[in-house]
Tab-separated table of C-alpha atoms and ligand atoms in Angstrom:
chain	number	residue	atom	x	y	z
A	1	MET	CA	11.479	192.188	120.503
A	2	LEU	CA	8.798	189.417	118.992
A	3	ASP	CA	10.262	186.309	121.523
A	4	ARG	CA	10.167	188.883	123.993
A	5	LEU	CA	7.148	189.183	122.903
A	6	GLN	CA	5.910	186.016	122.106
A	7	GLU	CA	7.589	184.890	126.024
A	8	LEU	CA	5.507	187.514	128.020
A	9	HIS	CA	2.479	185.834	125.921
A	10	ASP	CA	3.275	182.220	127.529
A	11	GLU	CA	4.595	184.150	131.048
A	12	ALA	CA	1.478	186.019	131.846
A	13	MET	CA	-0.669	183.094	130.503
A	14	VAL	CA	0.365	180.775	133.073
A	15	ARG	CA	0.094	183.539	135.952
A	16	VAL	CA	-3.193	184.002	134.637
A	17	ALA	CA	-4.212	180.139	135.514
A	18	GLU	CA	-2.558	180.552	138.847
A	19	ALA	CA	-4.546	183.386	140.016
A	20	SER	CA	-7.039	182.318	142.749
A	21	THR	CA	-8.411	185.338	143.294
A	22	LEU	CA	-9.988	189.099	141.767
A	23	GLN	CA	-7.075	190.787	143.542
A	24	GLU	CA	-4.114	188.665	142.608
A	25	LEU	CA	-5.907	188.106	138.537
A	26	ASN	CA	-5.736	192.320	138.604
A	27	ASP	CA	-2.635	192.345	139.801
A	28	VAL	CA	-1.510	190.436	136.869
A	29	ARG	CA	-3.638	192.489	134.221
A	30	VAL	CA	-1.460	195.592	136.000
A	31	ALA	CA	1.863	193.912	136.045
A	32	TYR	CA	1.677	192.555	131.720
A	33	LEU	CA	-1.043	195.352	130.546
A	34	GLY	CA	-0.546	198.517	132.801
A	35	LYS	CA	0.850	201.663	132.346
A	36	LYS	CA	3.771	200.470	133.481
A	37	GLY	CA	3.151	196.953	132.826
A	38	ALA	CA	5.761	194.812	131.018
A	39	ILE	CA	4.310	194.454	127.145
A	40	THR	CA	3.101	198.557	127.772
A	41	GLU	CA	7.536	198.881	128.025
A	42	VAL	CA	8.162	197.432	125.214
A	43	MET	CA	5.714	198.799	123.161
A	44	LYS	CA	7.442	202.154	124.533
A	45	GLY	CA	10.349	200.169	122.561
A	46	MET	CA	9.439	200.276	119.535
A	47	GLY	CA	10.743	203.926	118.244
A	48	LYS	CA	14.404	202.227	117.562
A	49	LEU	CA	12.679	199.101	115.418
A	50	THR	CA	13.609	199.926	112.002
A	51	PRO	CA	10.167	201.176	109.729
A	52	GLU	CA	10.133	197.807	108.046
A	53	GLU	CA	10.290	195.717	111.180
A	54	ARG	CA	7.850	198.230	113.650
A	55	PRO	CA	4.636	196.749	111.098
A	56	ILE	CA	5.240	193.639	111.950
A	57	VAL	CA	5.885	193.725	116.035
A	58	GLY	CA	3.320	196.414	116.469
A	59	GLU	CA	0.795	193.578	114.864
A	60	LYS	CA	2.688	190.953	117.311
A	61	ALA	CA	2.235	193.741	120.113
A	62	ASN	CA	-1.384	194.248	119.134
A	63	VAL	CA	-2.128	190.251	119.260
A	64	VAL	CA	-0.183	189.317	122.012
A	65	ARG	CA	-2.104	192.243	124.416
A	66	GLN	CA	-5.207	190.842	123.208
A	67	SER	CA	-5.315	187.280	123.788
A	68	VAL	CA	-3.724	188.394	127.108
A	69	GLY	CA	-6.408	191.050	127.589
A	70	ARG	CA	-8.807	188.281	126.744
A	71	LEU	CA	-7.758	185.711	129.200
A	72	ILE	CA	-8.031	187.816	132.017
A	73	GLU	CA	-11.394	188.736	131.233
A	74	GLU	CA	-12.554	185.255	131.000
A	75	LYS	CA	-10.776	184.112	133.941
A	76	GLU	CA	-12.514	187.696	135.399
A	77	GLN	CA	-16.364	186.006	135.170
A	78	THR	CA	-15.010	182.334	136.424
A	79	LEU	CA	-13.802	183.789	139.419
A	80	GLN	CA	-16.569	186.158	139.741
A	81	GLU	CA	-18.755	183.520	139.586
A	82	ALA	CA	-17.317	181.199	141.447
A	83	ALA	CA	-16.840	183.870	144.572
A	84	ILE	CA	-20.950	184.138	143.612
A	85	ARG	CA	-21.526	180.797	144.261
A	86	GLU	CA	-19.291	180.392	147.345
A	87	GLN	CA	-21.417	183.189	148.727
A	88	LEU	CA	-24.969	181.900	147.991
A	89	ASN	CA	-23.981	177.979	149.479
A	90	LYS	CA	-22.981	179.908	152.305
A	91	GLU	CA	-26.079	181.412	152.618
A	92	SER	CA	-28.545	178.260	151.973
A	93	ILE	CA	-31.238	178.069	153.854
A	94	ASP	CA	-32.528	174.297	154.563
A	95	VAL	CA	-36.528	175.256	154.176
A	96	THR	CA	-36.817	172.160	155.498
A	97	LEU	CA	-35.624	172.815	159.090
A	98	PRO	CA	-38.583	172.906	161.507
A	99	GLY	CA	-39.535	176.674	162.444
A	100	ARG	CA	-38.923	179.023	166.324
A	101	ASP	CA	-42.007	179.266	167.830
A	102	VAL	CA	-43.124	182.536	168.075
A	103	GLN	CA	-44.113	183.253	171.770
A	104	ALA	CA	-47.831	185.083	171.025
A	105	GLY	CA	-48.733	187.282	174.017
A	106	GLY	CA	-52.738	187.720	174.408
A	107	ARG	CA	-54.929	190.086	176.578
A	108	HIS	CA	-54.210	190.786	180.203
A	109	PRO	CA	-57.513	188.938	182.251
A	110	LEU	CA	-58.556	192.067	183.654
A	111	THR	CA	-58.065	193.562	180.141
A	112	SER	CA	-60.343	191.351	179.320
A	113	VAL	CA	-62.647	191.390	182.105
A	114	VAL	CA	-62.560	195.561	181.472
A	115	GLU	CA	-63.293	195.549	177.990
A	116	THR	CA	-66.581	192.712	178.357
A	117	ILE	CA	-67.892	195.122	181.325
A	118	GLU	CA	-67.503	198.056	179.043
A	119	ASP	CA	-69.153	196.681	176.033
A	120	VAL	CA	-72.603	195.403	178.659
A	121	PHE	CA	-72.750	199.379	179.719
A	122	ILE	CA	-71.633	200.567	176.189
A	123	GLY	CA	-74.859	198.943	174.771
A	124	MET	CA	-76.969	200.596	177.401
A	125	GLY	CA	-76.139	203.786	176.001
A	126	PHE	CA	-73.258	204.785	178.919
A	127	GLN	CA	-69.721	206.278	177.346
A	128	VAL	CA	-66.154	205.420	178.036
A	129	ALA	CA	-64.062	208.667	179.760
A	130	GLU	CA	-60.774	208.512	180.784
A	131	GLY	CA	-58.856	211.079	182.993
A	132	PRO	CA	-55.041	211.140	185.156
A	133	GLU	CA	-53.792	208.842	187.799
A	134	VAL	CA	-51.816	211.484	189.607
A	135	GLU	CA	-54.685	214.025	190.485
A	136	THR	CA	-55.210	217.184	192.921
A	137	ASP	CA	-56.301	216.561	196.196
A	138	TYR	CA	-59.599	218.584	195.169
A	139	TYR	CA	-60.856	215.987	192.596
A	140	ASN	CA	-59.767	212.743	194.067
A	141	PHE	CA	-61.100	214.226	198.187
A	142	GLU	CA	-62.445	217.412	197.955
A	143	SER	CA	-64.790	217.425	195.298
A	144	LEU	CA	-66.392	214.710	196.535
A	145	ASN	CA	-67.221	215.799	199.432
A	146	LEU	CA	-65.036	214.440	201.288
A	147	PRO	CA	-63.679	218.171	202.795
A	148	LYS	CA	-59.492	218.049	204.305
A	149	HIS	CA	-59.890	216.856	207.815
A	150	HIS	CA	-63.231	214.344	206.833
A	151	PRO	CA	-62.496	210.830	208.677
A	152	ALA	CA	-63.402	208.739	205.922
A	153	ARG	CA	-59.982	210.388	204.546
A	154	ASP	CA	-57.790	207.618	205.703
A	155	MET	CA	-54.088	210.256	204.887
A	156	GLN	CA	-52.753	206.475	205.882
A	157	ASP	CA	-54.430	204.606	202.993
A	158	THR	CA	-53.539	207.612	200.504
A	159	PHE	CA	-49.425	207.573	198.319
A	160	PHE	CA	-49.519	211.381	198.282
A	161	ILE	CA	-46.843	213.013	195.985
A	162	THR	CA	-47.104	216.220	197.397
A	163	PRO	CA	-49.213	218.054	199.864
A	164	GLU	CA	-51.753	218.654	196.710
A	165	LEU	CA	-50.654	216.166	194.210
A	166	LEU	CA	-51.370	212.616	194.968
A	167	LEU	CA	-52.121	208.689	192.946
A	168	ARG	CA	-55.985	208.710	192.747
A	169	THR	CA	-57.620	205.886	195.013
A	170	GLN	CA	-60.483	205.846	193.136
A	171	THR	CA	-61.661	207.206	189.583
A	172	SER	CA	-64.420	209.236	190.743
A	173	PRO	CA	-62.278	212.196	189.827
A	174	VAL	CA	-62.833	211.418	185.718
A	175	GLN	CA	-66.439	211.911	186.801
A	176	THR	CA	-66.712	215.084	187.885
A	177	ARG	CA	-64.164	216.137	185.599
A	178	THR	CA	-66.642	215.179	183.137
A	179	MET	CA	-69.228	216.467	185.237
A	180	GLU	CA	-67.047	220.346	185.250
A	181	LYS	CA	-67.251	219.948	181.017
A	182	HIS	CA	-70.632	219.135	180.647
A	183	GLU	CA	-71.205	222.974	182.313
A	184	GLY	CA	-74.389	222.271	184.384
A	185	LYS	CA	-76.260	220.356	181.415
A	186	GLY	CA	-77.294	216.448	180.889
A	187	PRO	CA	-77.531	214.240	181.039
A	188	VAL	CA	-74.064	212.703	181.761
A	189	LYS	CA	-74.244	208.495	181.525
A	190	ILE	CA	-70.406	207.319	181.440
A	191	ILE	CA	-68.417	204.404	182.851
A	192	CYS	CA	-64.901	205.269	183.820
A	193	PRO	CA	-62.273	202.343	183.876
A	194	GLY	CA	-58.554	202.928	185.038
A	195	LYS	CA	-56.214	201.785	187.582
A	196	VAL	CA	-56.514	203.378	190.982
A	197	TYR	CA	-53.732	203.290	193.989
A	198	ARG	CA	-54.166	203.086	198.042
A	199	ARG	CA	-51.661	202.591	200.558
A	200	ASP	CA	-52.465	199.062	201.841
A	201	GLU	CA	-50.486	195.762	202.719
A	202	ASP	CA	-50.591	193.191	199.711
A	203	ASP	CA	-51.788	189.820	200.129
A	204	ALA	CA	-54.256	187.162	198.704
A	205	THR	CA	-57.200	190.196	198.310
A	206	HIS	CA	-55.713	193.383	198.527
A	207	SER	CA	-53.310	195.600	196.257
A	208	HIS	CA	-52.087	198.672	196.420
A	209	GLN	CA	-52.949	199.174	192.541
A	210	PHE	CA	-56.002	197.749	191.353
A	211	MET	CA	-58.609	198.642	188.812
A	212	GLN	CA	-61.816	200.202	189.040
A	213	ILE	CA	-64.854	200.755	186.978
A	214	GLU	CA	-67.052	203.800	188.507
A	215	GLY	CA	-70.429	204.865	186.859
A	216	LEU	CA	-71.949	208.431	186.883
A	217	VAL	CA	-75.326	209.159	185.424
A	218	VAL	CA	-76.689	212.607	185.879
A	219	GLY	CA	-80.105	213.648	184.298
A	220	GLU	CA	-83.731	215.258	185.483
A	221	GLY	CA	-85.720	213.255	187.102
A	222	ILE	CA	-83.068	210.004	187.902
A	223	ARG	CA	-84.405	208.138	190.491
A	224	MET	CA	-82.910	204.652	192.566
A	225	SER	CA	-85.254	202.956	190.699
A	226	ASP	CA	-83.347	203.521	187.550
A	227	LEU	CA	-80.337	203.063	189.179
A	228	LYS	CA	-82.173	198.868	190.396
A	229	GLY	CA	-82.666	198.885	186.176
A	230	ILE	CA	-79.298	199.734	185.377
A	231	PHE	CA	-78.464	196.496	187.499
A	232	GLU	CA	-80.396	194.047	186.668
A	233	LYS	CA	-79.488	194.583	182.730
A	234	PHE	CA	-76.014	194.470	184.023
A	235	VAL	CA	-75.930	191.548	185.964
A	236	ALA	CA	-78.492	189.662	183.766
A	237	ASN	CA	-75.867	190.605	180.424
A	238	TYR	CA	-72.080	189.796	182.420
A	239	PHE	CA	-73.329	187.163	185.046
A	240	GLY	CA	-76.764	185.683	183.274
A	241	PRO	CA	-79.770	186.230	183.476
A	242	GLU	CA	-80.541	183.719	186.398
A	243	ARG	CA	-78.850	185.248	188.618
A	244	LYS	CA	-80.974	187.080	191.486
A	245	ILE	CA	-79.568	190.732	192.880
A	246	ARG	CA	-80.562	193.103	196.057
A	247	LEU	CA	-79.740	196.190	197.618
A	248	ARG	CA	-78.097	195.959	200.813
A	249	PRO	CA	-78.001	199.849	203.193
A	250	SER	CA	-73.993	201.041	203.109
A	251	PHE	CA	-72.464	204.451	203.403
A	252	PHE	CA	-70.447	206.659	201.171
A	253	PRO	CA	-69.590	210.486	201.601
A	254	PHE	CA	-70.643	211.381	197.769
A	255	THR	CA	-73.550	209.382	197.387
A	256	GLU	CA	-76.752	209.666	200.148
A	257	PRO	CA	-78.085	207.246	200.366
A	258	SER	CA	-75.698	204.406	199.246
A	259	ALA	CA	-76.430	200.679	198.443
A	260	GLU	CA	-74.323	197.345	198.080
A	261	LEU	CA	-75.369	195.444	195.164
A	262	ASP	CA	-75.279	191.850	195.748
A	263	ILE	CA	-75.881	188.679	193.552
A	264	SER	CA	-77.000	185.135	193.941
A	265	CYS	CA	-74.171	182.595	194.353
A	266	ALA	CA	-73.813	180.732	191.376
A	267	ILE	CA	-72.132	178.396	192.580
A	268	CYS	CA	-74.398	176.688	195.849
A	269	HIS	CA	-77.669	178.846	194.610
A	270	GLY	CA	-78.504	180.433	197.793
A	271	GLU	CA	-77.742	177.292	199.797
A	272	GLY	CA	-74.862	178.964	201.515
A	273	CYS	CA	-70.819	177.846	200.591
A	274	ARG	CA	-67.225	178.916	201.029
A	275	THR	CA	-67.406	181.219	198.022
A	276	CYS	CA	-70.640	183.609	199.689
A	277	LYS	CA	-69.352	183.119	202.687
A	278	GLN	CA	-72.194	180.879	203.587
A	279	THR	CA	-74.371	183.646	203.044
A	280	GLY	CA	-75.977	182.861	199.485
A	281	TRP	CA	-74.978	186.154	198.327
A	282	ILE	CA	-72.395	187.712	196.690
A	283	GLU	CA	-71.194	191.413	196.969
A	284	VAL	CA	-70.098	192.756	193.749
A	285	LEU	CA	-70.471	196.872	194.023
A	286	GLY	CA	-71.107	199.742	196.094
A	287	SER	CA	-73.653	202.640	194.415
A	288	GLY	CA	-75.906	204.859	195.543
A	289	MET	CA	-77.700	208.849	195.124
A	290	VAL	CA	-74.989	211.219	194.126
A	291	HIS	CA	-74.815	213.487	197.142
A	292	PRO	CA	-76.444	217.236	196.588
A	293	ASN	CA	-72.759	218.510	197.085
A	294	VAL	CA	-71.149	216.122	194.578
A	295	LEU	CA	-73.964	217.698	192.063
A	296	ARG	CA	-73.738	221.060	192.743
A	297	MET	CA	-69.962	220.714	193.026
A	298	GLY	CA	-69.722	219.388	189.608
A	299	GLY	CA	-72.181	221.901	188.634
A	300	PHE	CA	-75.182	220.982	188.646
A	301	ASP	CA	-78.213	222.372	190.276
A	302	PRO	CA	-78.664	220.016	192.862
A	303	GLU	CA	-82.730	220.789	192.212
A	304	LYS	CA	-82.910	220.331	189.512
A	305	TYR	CA	-81.235	217.259	188.885
A	306	SER	CA	-80.177	214.016	190.859
A	307	GLY	CA	-78.220	210.910	189.341
A	308	PHE	CA	-76.799	207.723	190.246
A	309	ALA	CA	-73.044	206.723	191.089
A	310	PHE	CA	-71.236	203.310	191.293
A	311	GLY	CA	-67.914	201.750	191.560
A	312	MET	CA	-66.212	198.416	191.054
A	313	GLY	CA	-63.684	196.758	191.283
A	314	VAL	CA	-61.940	195.110	188.756
A	315	GLU	CA	-60.024	192.538	189.799
A	316	ARG	CA	-62.497	191.289	192.142
A	317	PHE	CA	-64.633	190.501	189.279
A	318	ALA	CA	-62.108	188.496	187.400
A	319	MET	CA	-61.588	186.449	190.681
A	320	LEU	CA	-64.900	184.951	190.820
A	321	LYS	CA	-65.177	185.060	186.854
A	322	TYR	CA	-61.830	182.364	186.472
A	323	GLY	CA	-62.021	181.336	190.231
A	324	ILE	CA	-58.722	182.627	190.979
A	325	ASP	CA	-57.794	183.025	194.579
A	326	ASP	CA	-55.097	185.695	194.847
A	327	ILE	CA	-54.993	189.273	193.488
A	328	ARG	CA	-51.283	189.447	193.608
A	329	HIS	CA	-51.197	187.014	190.252
A	330	PHE	CA	-52.714	189.818	188.316
A	331	TYR	CA	-49.646	191.934	189.243
A	332	THR	CA	-46.446	189.637	189.155
A	333	ASN	CA	-46.869	188.666	185.359
A	334	ASP	CA	-45.965	184.993	186.399
A	335	THR	CA	-46.701	183.763	182.091
A	336	ARG	CA	-47.872	180.173	183.715
A	337	PHE	CA	-50.722	182.633	185.156
A	338	LEU	CA	-50.887	184.687	182.132
A	339	SER	CA	-50.999	182.005	179.375
A	340	GLN	CA	-54.086	180.383	180.290
A	341	PHE	CA	-56.028	183.493	179.105
A	342	THR	CA	-54.431	183.945	175.773
A	343	GLN	CA	-57.023	183.244	174.096
A	344	GLU	CA	-59.790	185.583	175.652
B	401	2NL	C1	-67.159	200.987	195.904
B	401	2NL	C2	-68.172	201.873	195.874
B	401	2NL	C3	-67.686	203.509	194.647
B	401	2NL	C4	-69.298	205.579	193.704
B	401	2NL	C5	-68.618	205.022	193.799
B	401	2NL	C6	-69.237	208.460	192.677
B	401	2NL	C7	-68.878	209.314	191.873
B	401	2NL	C8	-68.898	210.745	191.904
B	401	2NL	C9	-70.085	210.332	192.894
B	401	2NL	C10	-70.722	210.048	193.486
B	401	2NL	CL1	-68.664	211.149	191.106
B	401	2NL	N1	-70.480	208.403	193.524
B	401	2NL	N2	-68.184	206.870	192.344
B	401	2NL	C11	-70.382	205.922	194.362
B	401	2NL	C12	-70.735	204.389	195.242
B	401	2NL	C13	-70.175	203.373	195.347
B	401	2NL	O1	-67.539	202.352	195.078
B	401	2NL	O2	-66.758	199.763	196.620
B	401	2NL	N3	-65.769	201.029	194.821
B	401	2NL	C14	-64.936	199.774	195.153
């Protein structure tokens, strides 16, 4: 039995040395030290020994068990370390490699123009109001002095969803909604930026979706001179103090009287050029004194209150500012166009 134990010990030593994976090593452990392992089996046979033999064989068996156990433990550690080393090698990062370029986005040019215009008006005490793009016929037309069948209410130009629901054609519905909230008490001093929709054929100067900013001031004793004063400040701030302004008579169903605002052309300084179509002036917005019907429908008494309003197309402002010749550039999202504005 002593020889058998020694034999098993030497055999196990070889197999431990040969094991190259943790799985193989575990197989060796089971084969020799497991419940049915070879060494365990020998020890089970010790009952048949004489009382003199038993302690000698017992001691040898323990020595062999411990020795094999230690060998397996040592090998296990070696294999584990090797496994970790291999994993580390596989996952190693070359910190000297150049990094991948991250393409950072930027503000859309229309967004920066809207924000700049907002800032100018906020500086004059205006608040910014927003509202839904899907509107009712009432807010988009009726409340703005455009009753059904009014000639200025060209059905051809509106995207209808149902006979009563439509995509707003201007941001004025936000203004009438705001007037309603004030419940007939002034002052109201807001600008309303947002997307609007018209059934236009898209070309260099028309887009079926565009950005508008409208403004509304309602209070006691608001006059046309207040409108002109606000425009003087706005133009000086946005386009520069050297620009001249002029008001030109116009017509809108929701304002009376109505006026168009022109600024002097910065390219030819009034001499006449392509940008100003040889007039020396560039049209920037439409405006007027709020029609009494519109005040009334917004819940204000036109005998007590008056107001002015204006509306401008943001794309036009951006095109003038950056010298862009086609409105479609704002909506085709060509990064060669957009990336020119990422610093804005
Ligand atoms: C333009 C002209 C304009 C208004 C918009 C307005 C709104 C209310 C009452 C009265 Cl609630 N008027 N808005 C007034 C005049 C002109 O827009 O050419 N827009 C691109």
